[in-house]
Amino acid sequence: MSWFKRTAKGIQTSTEEKKDIPKGLWFKSPSGNIVEQDELASNFYVSPDDGYHVRIGSKEYFQILFDNNEFQELDANMSSKDPLEFVDTKPYTQRLEEATQKTNLKDAVRTAVGSSKGKSIVIGCMDFAFIGGSMGSVVGEKICRAIDYAIKHRLPFLMISKSGGARMMEAALSLMQMAKTSIKLAQLDEAKLPYISLCTDPTTGGITASFAMLGDINIAEPGALIGFAGPRVVKDTTGQDLPEDFQTAEFLLEHGFLDFIVNRKELKDKVNLYIDLVMNRAVRA
């Protein structure tokens, strides 16, 4: 039997003869470059041809930053409750259960302590896969506890943001986390310990309006979307046309909101170099 048959739509492979390609074998970047998943992972999830930074979560960032991927997770079993008994299209408790089953995460942030280039550091990292990386009470509490740990043990703190903003299902309880985390960062500053904020794609809403922009040094990955409200809301509010690259990391760097943009492949070295300089430690190659 011929492998192909001519139809009105052109030559097509017979359905019976088709072989399925396993999902996830290839990744196609927005510019159209195609790369094997294994090659992408070995390149820090950065498309080698165009430098596109694929969205990754805490699992991948911890692999990149902690030596040998060894770390102690803090408050690993903390999970959200439903004090407001919120119901929209479905109960909040159901959303939480579905997000946990889908992502195998307890909430939208993980915090951990471990060694990076041989020196201890506390890292918090948000996971966009868990209800859009939204910030509820647990996210705020885990970040605050991580900062407390850093202060107690005299360690630097790195926060990796990736969020759609506050979690509406917790209403004012979610908005309170903006002030709560900001106060803790002030205490970290009083203890004269460095705080590095890394903004990744996307960093928006109440996260941008609080801890994401309070770093001693604020950095971002190339092409990351960073802002408070969406472009349409900003345009409607100001009544002005926005620049084409508005709310990109490059735009914010040009206008003084970021200190520098770092390629993910250089992230570990850059973070440790800054910490060494601030804490007056010998720089290790």
CSV table of N, CA, C and O in Angstrom, one decimal, residues 101-224:
chain,number,residue,atom,x,y,z
A,101,GLN,N,-2.8,18.6,42.5
A,101,GLN,CA,-2.7,17.4,41.7
A,101,GLN,C,-2.0,17.6,40.4
A,101,GLN,O,-1.2,16.7,40.0
A,102,LYS,N,-2.2,18.7,39.8
A,102,LYS,CA,-1.6,19.0,38.5
A,102,LYS,C,-0.1,19.3,38.6
A,102,LYS,O,0.6,18.9,37.7
A,103,THR,N,0.3,20.0,39.6
A,103,THR,CA,1.7,20.4,39.7
A,103,THR,C,2.5,19.7,40.7
A,103,THR,O,3.7,19.8,40.7
A,104,ASN,N,1.9,18.9,41.6
A,104,ASN,CA,2.6,18.3,42.7
A,104,ASN,C,3.3,19.3,43.6
A,104,ASN,O,4.3,19.0,44.2
A,105,LEU,N,2.7,20.5,43.7
A,105,LEU,CA,3.2,21.5,44.6
A,105,LEU,C,2.1,21.8,45.7
A,105,LEU,O,0.9,21.6,45.5
A,106,LYS,N,2.6,22.3,46.8
A,106,LYS,CA,1.6,22.7,47.9
A,106,LYS,C,1.1,24.1,47.7
A,106,LYS,O,0.0,24.4,48.1
A,107,ASP,N,1.9,25.0,47.1
A,107,ASP,CA,1.4,26.3,46.8
A,107,ASP,C,2.3,27.0,45.8
A,107,ASP,O,3.1,26.3,45.2
A,108,ALA,N,2.2,28.3,45.6
A,108,ALA,CA,2.9,28.9,44.5
A,108,ALA,C,4.3,29.4,44.8
A,108,ALA,O,4.9,30.1,43.9
A,109,VAL,N,4.8,29.0,45.9
A,109,VAL,CA,6.2,29.3,46.2
A,109,VAL,C,6.9,28.2,47.0
A,109,VAL,O,6.2,27.5,47.7
A,110,ARG,N,8.2,28.0,46.7
A,110,ARG,CA,9.0,27.1,47.5
A,110,ARG,C,10.2,27.9,48.0
A,110,ARG,O,10.7,28.7,47.3
A,111,THR,N,10.6,27.6,49.2
A,111,THR,CA,11.8,28.2,49.8
A,111,THR,C,12.7,27.2,50.3
A,111,THR,O,12.3,26.1,50.7
A,112,ALA,N,14.0,27.5,50.2
A,112,ALA,CA,15.0,26.4,50.5
A,112,ALA,C,16.3,27.1,50.9
A,112,ALA,O,16.6,28.3,50.6
A,113,VAL,N,17.2,26.4,51.6
A,113,VAL,CA,18.5,26.8,51.9
A,113,VAL,C,19.5,25.8,51.5
A,113,VAL,O,19.2,24.6,51.5
A,114,GLY,N,20.6,26.2,51.0
A,114,GLY,CA,21.6,25.3,50.5
A,114,GLY,C,22.9,26.0,50.1
A,114,GLY,O,23.0,27.3,50.3
A,115,SER,N,23.8,25.4,49.5
A,115,SER,CA,25.1,26.0,49.0
A,115,SER,C,25.0,26.3,47.6
A,115,SER,O,24.5,25.5,46.8
A,116,SER,N,25.5,27.5,47.2
A,116,SER,CA,25.7,27.9,45.8
A,116,SER,C,27.1,28.4,45.6
A,116,SER,O,27.5,29.3,46.3
A,117,LYS,N,27.9,27.6,44.8
A,117,LYS,CA,29.3,27.9,44.7
A,117,LYS,C,30.0,27.8,46.0
A,117,LYS,O,30.9,28.6,46.4
A,118,GLY,N,29.6,26.9,46.9
A,118,GLY,CA,30.2,26.6,48.1
A,118,GLY,C,29.8,27.5,49.3
A,118,GLY,O,30.3,27.3,50.4
A,119,LYS,N,28.8,28.4,49.1
A,119,LYS,CA,28.4,29.3,50.1
A,119,LYS,C,26.9,29.3,50.3
A,119,LYS,O,26.2,29.2,49.4
A,120,SER,N,26.5,29.3,51.6
A,120,SER,CA,25.1,29.1,51.9
A,120,SER,C,24.3,30.3,51.5
A,120,SER,O,24.7,31.5,51.6
A,121,ILE,N,23.0,30.0,51.0
A,121,ILE,CA,22.1,31.0,50.6
A,121,ILE,C,20.7,30.5,50.8
A,121,ILE,O,20.4,29.3,50.7
A,122,VAL,N,19.8,31.5,51.1
A,122,VAL,CA,18.3,31.1,51.1
A,122,VAL,C,17.7,31.6,49.8
A,122,VAL,O,17.9,32.8,49.4
A,123,ILE,N,16.9,30.8,49.2
A,123,ILE,CA,16.3,31.1,47.9
A,123,ILE,C,14.8,30.8,48.0
A,123,ILE,O,14.3,29.8,48.5
A,124,GLY,N,14.0,31.8,47.6
A,124,GLY,CA,12.5,31.6,47.4
A,124,GLY,C,12.3,31.7,45.9
A,124,GLY,O,12.8,32.5,45.2
A,125,CYS,N,11.4,30.8,45.4
A,125,CYS,CA,11.1,30.7,44.0
A,125,CYS,C,9.6,30.5,43.8
A,125,CYS,O,9.1,29.5,44.3
A,126,MET,N,9.0,31.3,43.0
A,126,MET,CA,7.6,31.1,42.7
A,126,MET,C,7.3,30.2,41.5
A,126,MET,O,8.2,30.1,40.6
A,127,ASP,N,6.2,29.5,41.6
A,127,ASP,CA,5.8,28.6,40.5
A,127,ASP,C,4.5,29.1,39.8
A,127,ASP,O,3.5,29.1,40.4
A,128,PHE,N,4.7,29.5,38.6
A,128,PHE,CA,3.5,30.1,37.9
A,128,PHE,C,2.5,29.0,37.6
A,128,PHE,O,1.3,29.3,37.4
A,129,ALA,N,2.9,27.7,37.6
A,129,ALA,CA,2.0,26.7,37.3
A,129,ALA,C,0.9,26.5,38.3
A,129,ALA,O,-0.2,25.9,38.1
A,130,PHE,N,1.1,27.0,39.5
A,130,PHE,CA,0.2,26.9,40.6
A,130,PHE,C,-0.7,28.1,40.7
A,130,PHE,O,-0.3,29.2,41.2
A,131,ILE,N,-1.9,28.1,40.1
A,131,ILE,CA,-2.8,29.2,40.0
A,131,ILE,C,-2.1,30.5,39.6
A,131,ILE,O,-2.3,31.5,40.2
A,132,GLY,N,-1.4,30.4,38.5
A,132,GLY,CA,-0.8,31.6,38.0
A,132,GLY,C,0.3,32.2,38.9
A,132,GLY,O,0.5,33.4,38.7
A,133,GLY,N,0.9,31.5,39.8
A,133,GLY,CA,1.9,32.0,40.7
A,133,GLY,C,1.3,33.1,41.6
A,133,GLY,O,2.0,34.0,42.0
A,134,SER,N,0.0,33.0,41.8
A,134,SER,CA,-0.7,34.1,42.6
A,134,SER,C,-0.3,34.1,44.1
A,134,SER,O,0.1,33.0,44.6
A,135,MET,N,-0.3,35.2,44.7
A,135,MET,CA,0.2,35.4,46.1
A,135,MET,C,-1.0,35.4,47.0
A,135,MET,O,-1.8,36.3,47.0
A,136,GLY,N,-1.1,34.3,47.8
A,136,GLY,CA,-2.0,34.2,48.9
A,136,GLY,C,-1.3,34.3,50.2
A,136,GLY,O,-0.1,34.6,50.3
A,137,SER,N,-2.0,33.9,51.3
A,137,SER,CA,-1.4,33.9,52.6
A,137,SER,C,-0.2,33.0,52.8
A,137,SER,O,0.8,33.4,53.5
A,138,VAL,N,-0.3,31.8,52.2
A,138,VAL,CA,0.8,30.9,52.3
A,138,VAL,C,2.1,31.4,51.6
A,138,VAL,O,3.2,31.3,52.2
A,139,VAL,N,1.9,32.0,50.5
A,139,VAL,CA,3.1,32.6,49.7
A,139,VAL,C,3.8,33.6,50.6
A,139,VAL,O,5.0,33.6,50.8
A,140,GLY,N,3.0,34.6,51.1
A,140,GLY,CA,3.5,35.6,52.0
A,140,GLY,C,4.2,35.1,53.2
A,140,GLY,O,5.3,35.5,53.6
A,141,GLU,N,3.6,34.1,53.9
A,141,GLU,CA,4.1,33.5,55.1
A,141,GLU,C,5.4,32.8,54.8
A,141,GLU,O,6.4,32.9,55.6
A,142,LYS,N,5.5,32.0,53.8
A,142,LYS,CA,6.7,31.2,53.5
A,142,LYS,C,7.8,32.1,53.1
A,142,LYS,O,9.0,31.9,53.5
A,143,ILE,N,7.6,33.2,52.4
A,143,ILE,CA,8.6,34.2,52.1
A,143,ILE,C,9.1,34.8,53.4
A,143,ILE,O,10.3,35.0,53.6
A,144,CYS,N,8.2,35.2,54.3
A,144,CYS,CA,8.6,35.9,55.5
A,144,CYS,C,9.4,34.9,56.4
A,144,CYS,O,10.4,35.3,57.0
A,145,ARG,N,9.0,33.7,56.5
A,145,ARG,CA,9.8,32.7,57.2
A,145,ARG,C,11.1,32.4,56.7
A,145,ARG,O,12.1,32.2,57.4
A,146,ALA,N,11.2,32.5,55.3
A,146,ALA,CA,12.5,32.3,54.7
A,146,ALA,C,13.5,33.5,55.0
A,146,ALA,O,14.7,33.3,55.3
A,147,ILE,N,12.9,34.7,55.1
A,147,ILE,CA,13.7,35.8,55.4
A,147,ILE,C,14.1,35.7,56.9
A,147,ILE,O,15.3,36.1,57.3
A,148,ASP,N,13.2,35.3,57.8
A,148,ASP,CA,13.6,35.1,59.2
A,148,ASP,C,14.7,34.1,59.3
A,148,ASP,O,15.6,34.3,60.1
A,149,TYR,N,14.7,33.0,58.5
A,149,TYR,CA,15.8,32.0,58.5
A,149,TYR,C,17.1,32.7,58.1
A,149,TYR,O,18.1,32.4,58.7
A,150,ALA,N,17.0,33.5,57.0
A,150,ALA,CA,18.2,34.2,56.6
A,150,ALA,C,18.8,35.1,57.6
A,150,ALA,O,20.0,35.2,57.8
A,151,ILE,N,17.9,35.8,58.3
A,151,ILE,CA,18.4,36.7,59.4
A,151,ILE,C,19.0,36.0,60.5
A,151,ILE,O,20.1,36.3,61.0
A,152,LYS,N,18.4,34.9,61.0
A,152,LYS,CA,18.9,34.1,62.1
A,152,LYS,C,20.2,33.5,61.8
A,152,LYS,O,21.1,33.4,62.7
A,153,HIS,N,20.4,33.0,60.6
A,153,HIS,CA,21.6,32.3,60.2
A,153,HIS,C,22.6,33.2,59.4
A,153,HIS,O,23.6,32.7,58.9
A,154,ARG,N,22.3,34.5,59.3
A,154,ARG,CA,23.2,35.5,58.7
A,154,ARG,C,23.5,35.1,57.3
A,154,ARG,O,24.7,35.0,56.8
A,155,LEU,N,22.5,34.9,56.5
A,155,LEU,CA,22.6,34.4,55.1
A,155,LEU,C,22.0,35.4,54.1
A,155,LEU,O,21.0,36.1,54.5
A,156,PRO,N,22.5,35.5,52.9
A,156,PRO,CA,21.8,36.3,51.9
A,156,PRO,C,20.5,35.7,51.4
A,156,PRO,O,20.4,34.5,51.5
A,157,PHE,N,19.7,36.5,50.8
A,157,PHE,CA,18.4,36.0,50.4
A,157,PHE,C,18.2,36.4,48.9
A,157,PHE,O,18.3,37.5,48.5
A,158,LEU,N,17.8,35.4,48.1
A,158,LEU,CA,17.4,35.6,46.7
A,158,LEU,C,16.0,35.2,46.5
A,158,LEU,O,15.5,34.1,46.9
A,159,MET,N,15.2,36.1,45.9
A,159,MET,CA,13.8,35.8,45.6
A,159,MET,C,13.6,35.8,44.1
A,159,MET,O,13.9,36.8,43.4
A,160,ILE,N,13.0,34.7,43.6
A,160,ILE,CA,12.8,34.6,42.1
A,160,ILE,C,11.3,34.7,41.9
A,160,ILE,O,10.5,33.9,42.4
A,161,SER,N,10.8,35.8,41.3
A,161,SER,CA,9.4,36.1,41.1
A,161,SER,C,8.9,35.7,39.7
A,161,SER,O,9.6,35.8,38.7
A,162,LYS,N,7.7,35.1,39.7
A,162,LYS,CA,7.0,34.7,38.5
A,162,LYS,C,5.6,34.6,38.9
A,162,LYS,O,5.1,33.6,39.4
A,163,SER,N,4.8,35.7,38.6
A,163,SER,CA,3.5,35.7,39.2
A,163,SER,C,2.5,36.6,38.4
A,163,SER,O,2.9,37.5,37.7
A,164,GLY,N,1.2,36.2,38.5
A,164,GLY,CA,0.2,37.0,37.9
A,164,GLY,C,-0.4,38.0,38.9
A,164,GLY,O,-1.2,38.8,38.5
A,165,GLY,N,0.1,38.0,40.1
A,165,GLY,CA,-0.3,39.0,41.1
A,165,GLY,C,-1.0,38.4,42.3
A,165,GLY,O,-0.8,37.2,42.6
A,166,ALA,N,-1.8,39.2,43.0
A,166,ALA,CA,-2.4,38.7,44.2
A,166,ALA,C,-3.5,37.7,43.9
A,166,ALA,O,-4.1,37.7,42.8
A,167,ARG,N,-3.8,36.8,44.9
A,167,ARG,CA,-4.8,35.7,44.7
A,167,ARG,C,-6.2,36.3,45.1
A,167,ARG,O,-6.4,36.4,46.3
A,168,MET,N,-7.0,36.5,44.1
A,168,MET,CA,-8.3,37.1,44.4
A,168,MET,C,-9.2,36.3,45.3
A,168,MET,O,-10.0,36.8,46.1
A,169,MET,N,-9.0,35.0,45.4
A,169,MET,CA,-9.8,34.1,46.2
A,169,MET,C,-9.5,34.3,47.7
A,169,MET,O,-10.3,33.8,48.5
A,170,GLU,N,-8.5,35.1,48.0
A,170,GLU,CA,-8.2,35.4,49.4
A,170,GLU,C,-8.4,36.9,49.7
A,170,GLU,O,-8.1,37.3,50.8
A,171,ALA,N,-8.8,37.6,48.7
A,171,ALA,CA,-9.2,39.0,48.9
A,171,ALA,C,-8.1,39.8,49.7
A,171,ALA,O,-6.9,39.8,49.3
A,172,ALA,N,-8.6,40.5,50.7
A,172,ALA,CA,-7.7,41.4,51.5
A,172,ALA,C,-6.6,40.6,52.2
A,172,ALA,O,-5.5,41.2,52.4
A,173,LEU,N,-6.8,39.3,52.5
A,173,LEU,CA,-5.7,38.5,53.1
A,173,LEU,C,-4.5,38.4,52.2
A,173,LEU,O,-3.4,38.3,52.6
A,174,SER,N,-4.8,38.4,50.9
A,174,SER,CA,-3.8,38.3,49.9
A,174,SER,C,-3.0,39.7,49.8
A,174,SER,O,-1.8,39.7,49.8
A,175,LEU,N,-3.8,40.7,49.7
A,175,LEU,CA,-3.2,42.1,49.6
A,175,LEU,C,-2.3,42.4,50.8
A,175,LEU,O,-1.3,43.1,50.7
A,176,MET,N,-2.7,41.9,52.0
A,176,MET,CA,-1.9,42.1,53.2
A,176,MET,C,-0.5,41.6,53.1
A,176,MET,O,0.5,42.1,53.7
A,177,GLN,N,-0.3,40.6,52.2
A,177,GLN,CA,1.1,40.0,52.1
A,177,GLN,C,2.1,41.0,51.4
A,177,GLN,O,3.3,40.8,51.6
A,178,MET,N,1.6,41.9,50.7
A,178,MET,CA,2.5,42.9,50.1
A,178,MET,C,3.2,43.7,51.2
A,178,MET,O,4.4,43.9,51.2
A,179,ALA,N,2.4,44.2,52.2
A,179,ALA,CA,3.0,44.9,53.3
A,179,ALA,C,3.8,44.0,54.2
A,179,ALA,O,4.9,44.3,54.7
A,180,LYS,N,3.3,42.8,54.4
A,180,LYS,CA,4.0,41.8,55.3
A,180,LYS,C,5.4,41.5,54.8
A,180,LYS,O,6.3,41.5,55.6
A,181,THR,N,5.5,41.1,53.6
A,181,THR,CA,6.8,40.8,53.0
A,181,THR,C,7.7,42.0,52.9
A,181,THR,O,9.0,41.8,53.2
A,182,SER,N,7.2,43.2,52.7
A,182,SER,CA,8.0,44.4,52.6
A,182,SER,C,8.6,44.7,54.0
A,182,SER,O,9.8,45.1,54.1
A,183,ILE,N,7.8,44.5,55.1
A,183,ILE,CA,8.3,44.7,56.4
A,183,ILE,C,9.5,43.8,56.7
A,183,ILE,O,10.5,44.1,57.3
A,184,LYS,N,9.3,42.5,56.3
A,184,LYS,CA,10.4,41.5,56.6
A,184,LYS,C,11.6,41.9,55.9
A,184,LYS,O,12.8,41.7,56.4
A,185,LEU,N,11.5,42.4,54.6
A,185,LEU,CA,12.7,42.8,53.9
A,185,LEU,C,13.4,44.0,54.5
A,185,LEU,O,14.6,44.1,54.5
A,186,ALA,N,12.6,44.9,55.2
A,186,ALA,CA,13.2,46.0,55.9
A,186,ALA,C,14.0,45.4,57.1
A,186,ALA,O,15.1,46.0,57.4
A,187,GLN,N,13.5,44.4,57.7
A,187,GLN,CA,14.3,43.8,58.8
A,187,GLN,C,15.6,43.1,58.3
A,187,GLN,O,16.6,43.1,58.9
A,188,LEU,N,15.5,42.5,57.1
A,188,LEU,CA,16.7,41.9,56.5
A,188,LEU,C,17.7,43.0,56.2
A,188,LEU,O,18.9,42.8,56.4
A,189,ASP,N,17.2,44.2,55.8
A,189,ASP,CA,18.1,45.3,55.5
A,189,ASP,C,18.8,45.8,56.8
A,189,ASP,O,20.0,46.1,56.8
A,190,GLU,N,18.0,45.9,57.8
A,190,GLU,CA,18.5,46.3,59.1
A,190,GLU,C,19.6,45.4,59.6
A,190,GLU,O,20.5,45.8,60.3
A,191,ALA,N,19.5,44.1,59.3
A,191,ALA,CA,20.5,43.1,59.7
A,191,ALA,C,21.7,43.2,58.7
A,191,ALA,O,22.7,42.4,58.9
A,192,LYS,N,21.7,44.1,57.7
A,192,LYS,CA,22.8,44.3,56.8
A,192,LYS,C,23.1,43.0,56.0
A,192,LYS,O,24.3,42.6,55.8
A,193,LEU,N,22.0,42.3,55.6
A,193,LEU,CA,22.2,41.1,54.7
A,193,LEU,C,21.6,41.4,53.4
A,193,LEU,O,20.6,42.1,53.2
A,194,PRO,N,22.3,41.0,52.3
A,194,PRO,CA,21.9,41.3,51.0
A,194,PRO,C,20.6,40.6,50.5
A,194,PRO,O,20.4,39.4,50.8
A,195,TYR,N,19.8,41.3,49.7
A,195,TYR,CA,18.6,40.8,49.1
A,195,TYR,C,18.7,41.0,47.6
A,195,TYR,O,18.7,42.1,47.1
A,196,ILE,N,18.6,39.9,46.8
A,196,ILE,CA,18.6,40.0,45.4
A,196,ILE,C,17.3,39.6,44.9
A,196,ILE,O,16.7,38.5,45.3
A,197,SER,N,16.6,40.4,44.0
A,197,SER,CA,15.3,40.1,43.5
A,197,SER,C,15.5,39.8,42.0
A,197,SER,O,16.1,40.6,41.2
A,198,LEU,N,15.1,38.6,41.6
A,198,LEU,CA,15.2,38.2,40.2
A,198,LEU,C,13.7,38.2,39.6
A,198,LEU,O,12.9,37.4,40.1
A,199,CYS,N,13.5,39.0,38.6
A,199,CYS,CA,12.2,39.1,38.0
A,199,CYS,C,12.2,38.2,36.7
A,199,CYS,O,13.1,38.4,35.8
A,200,THR,N,11.3,37.2,36.6
A,200,THR,CA,11.2,36.4,35.4
A,200,THR,C,9.9,36.6,34.8
A,200,THR,O,9.0,37.3,35.3
A,201,ASP,N,9.7,35.9,33.7
A,201,ASP,CA,8.5,36.1,32.9
A,201,ASP,C,7.3,35.2,33.3
A,201,ASP,O,7.4,34.0,33.3
A,202,PRO,N,6.2,35.8,33.8
A,202,PRO,CA,5.9,37.2,34.0
A,202,PRO,C,6.0,37.6,35.5
A,202,PRO,O,5.8,36.8,36.3
A,203,THR,N,6.3,38.9,35.8
A,203,THR,CA,6.3,39.4,37.1
A,203,THR,C,5.3,40.6,37.1
A,203,THR,O,5.7,41.6,36.6
A,204,THR,N,4.1,40.4,37.7
A,204,THR,CA,3.1,41.4,37.6
A,204,THR,C,2.3,41.6,38.9
A,204,THR,O,2.5,40.8,39.8
A,205,GLY,N,1.5,42.6,38.9
A,205,GLY,CA,0.5,42.8,40.0
A,205,GLY,C,1.2,43.1,41.3
A,205,GLY,O,2.2,43.8,41.3
A,206,GLY,N,0.6,42.6,42.4
A,206,GLY,CA,1.1,43.0,43.7
A,206,GLY,C,2.5,42.5,44.0
A,206,GLY,O,3.1,43.0,44.9
A,207,ILE,N,3.0,41.5,43.3
A,207,ILE,CA,4.4,41.1,43.5
A,207,ILE,C,5.3,42.2,43.0
A,207,ILE,O,6.3,42.5,43.7
A,208,THR,N,5.0,42.7,41.8
A,208,THR,CA,5.9,43.8,41.4
A,208,THR,C,5.7,45.0,42.3
A,208,THR,O,6.7,45.8,42.5
A,209,ALA,N,4.6,45.2,42.9
A,209,ALA,CA,4.3,46.4,43.8
A,209,ALA,C,4.9,46.2,45.2
A,209,ALA,O,4.7,47.0,46.0
A,210,SER,N,5.5,45.0,45.4
A,210,SER,CA,6.1,44.8,46.7
A,210,SER,C,7.5,44.2,46.6
A,210,SER,O,8.4,44.9,46.2
A,211,PHE,N,7.7,42.9,47.0
A,211,PHE,CA,9.0,42.4,47.2
A,211,PHE,C,9.8,42.3,45.9
A,211,PHE,O,11.1,42.3,45.9
A,212,ALA,N,9.2,42.2,44.7
A,212,ALA,CA,10.0,42.0,43.5
A,212,ALA,C,10.8,43.3,43.1
A,212,ALA,O,11.8,43.1,42.4
A,213,MET,N,10.4,44.4,43.6
A,213,MET,CA,11.1,45.7,43.3
A,213,MET,C,11.9,46.3,44.5
A,213,MET,O,12.2,47.4,44.5
A,214,LEU,N,12.0,45.5,45.5
A,214,LEU,CA,12.7,46.0,46.8
A,214,LEU,C,14.1,45.4,47.0
A,214,LEU,O,14.6,45.5,48.1
A,215,GLY,N,14.6,44.8,46.0
A,215,GLY,CA,16.0,44.2,46.1
A,215,GLY,C,17.0,45.3,46.3
A,215,GLY,O,16.9,46.4,45.8
A,216,ASP,N,18.1,44.9,47.0
A,216,ASP,CA,19.3,45.7,47.0
A,216,ASP,C,19.8,45.8,45.6
A,216,ASP,O,20.4,46.8,45.2
A,217,ILE,N,19.6,44.7,44.9
A,217,ILE,CA,19.8,44.8,43.4
A,217,ILE,C,18.7,44.0,42.8
A,217,ILE,O,18.3,42.9,43.2
A,218,ASN,N,18.1,44.7,41.7
A,218,ASN,CA,17.0,44.1,41.0
A,218,ASN,C,17.5,43.6,39.6
A,218,ASN,O,18.0,44.5,38.9
A,219,ILE,N,17.3,42.4,39.3
A,219,ILE,CA,17.7,41.8,38.1
A,219,ILE,C,16.6,41.1,37.4
A,219,ILE,O,15.5,40.9,38.0
A,220,ALA,N,16.8,40.8,36.1
A,220,ALA,CA,15.7,40.1,35.3
A,220,ALA,C,16.3,39.3,34.3
A,220,ALA,O,17.5,39.5,33.9
A,221,GLU,N,15.5,38.3,33.8
A,221,GLU,CA,15.9,37.5,32.6
A,221,GLU,C,15.6,38.3,31.4
A,221,GLU,O,14.6,39.1,31.3
A,222,PRO,N,16.3,38.0,30.3
A,222,PRO,CA,16.0,38.7,29.0
A,222,PRO,C,14.5,38.5,28.6
A,222,PRO,O,14.0,37.4,28.6
A,223,GLY,N,13.9,39.6,28.1
A,223,GLY,CA,12.5,39.5,27.6
A,223,GLY,C,11.4,39.3,28.5
A,223,GLY,O,10.3,39.1,28.1
A,224,ALA,N,11.7,39.3,29.8
A,224,ALA,CA,10.7,39.1,30.8
A,224,ALA,C,9.7,40.2,30.8
A,224,ALA,O,10.0,41.4,30.7
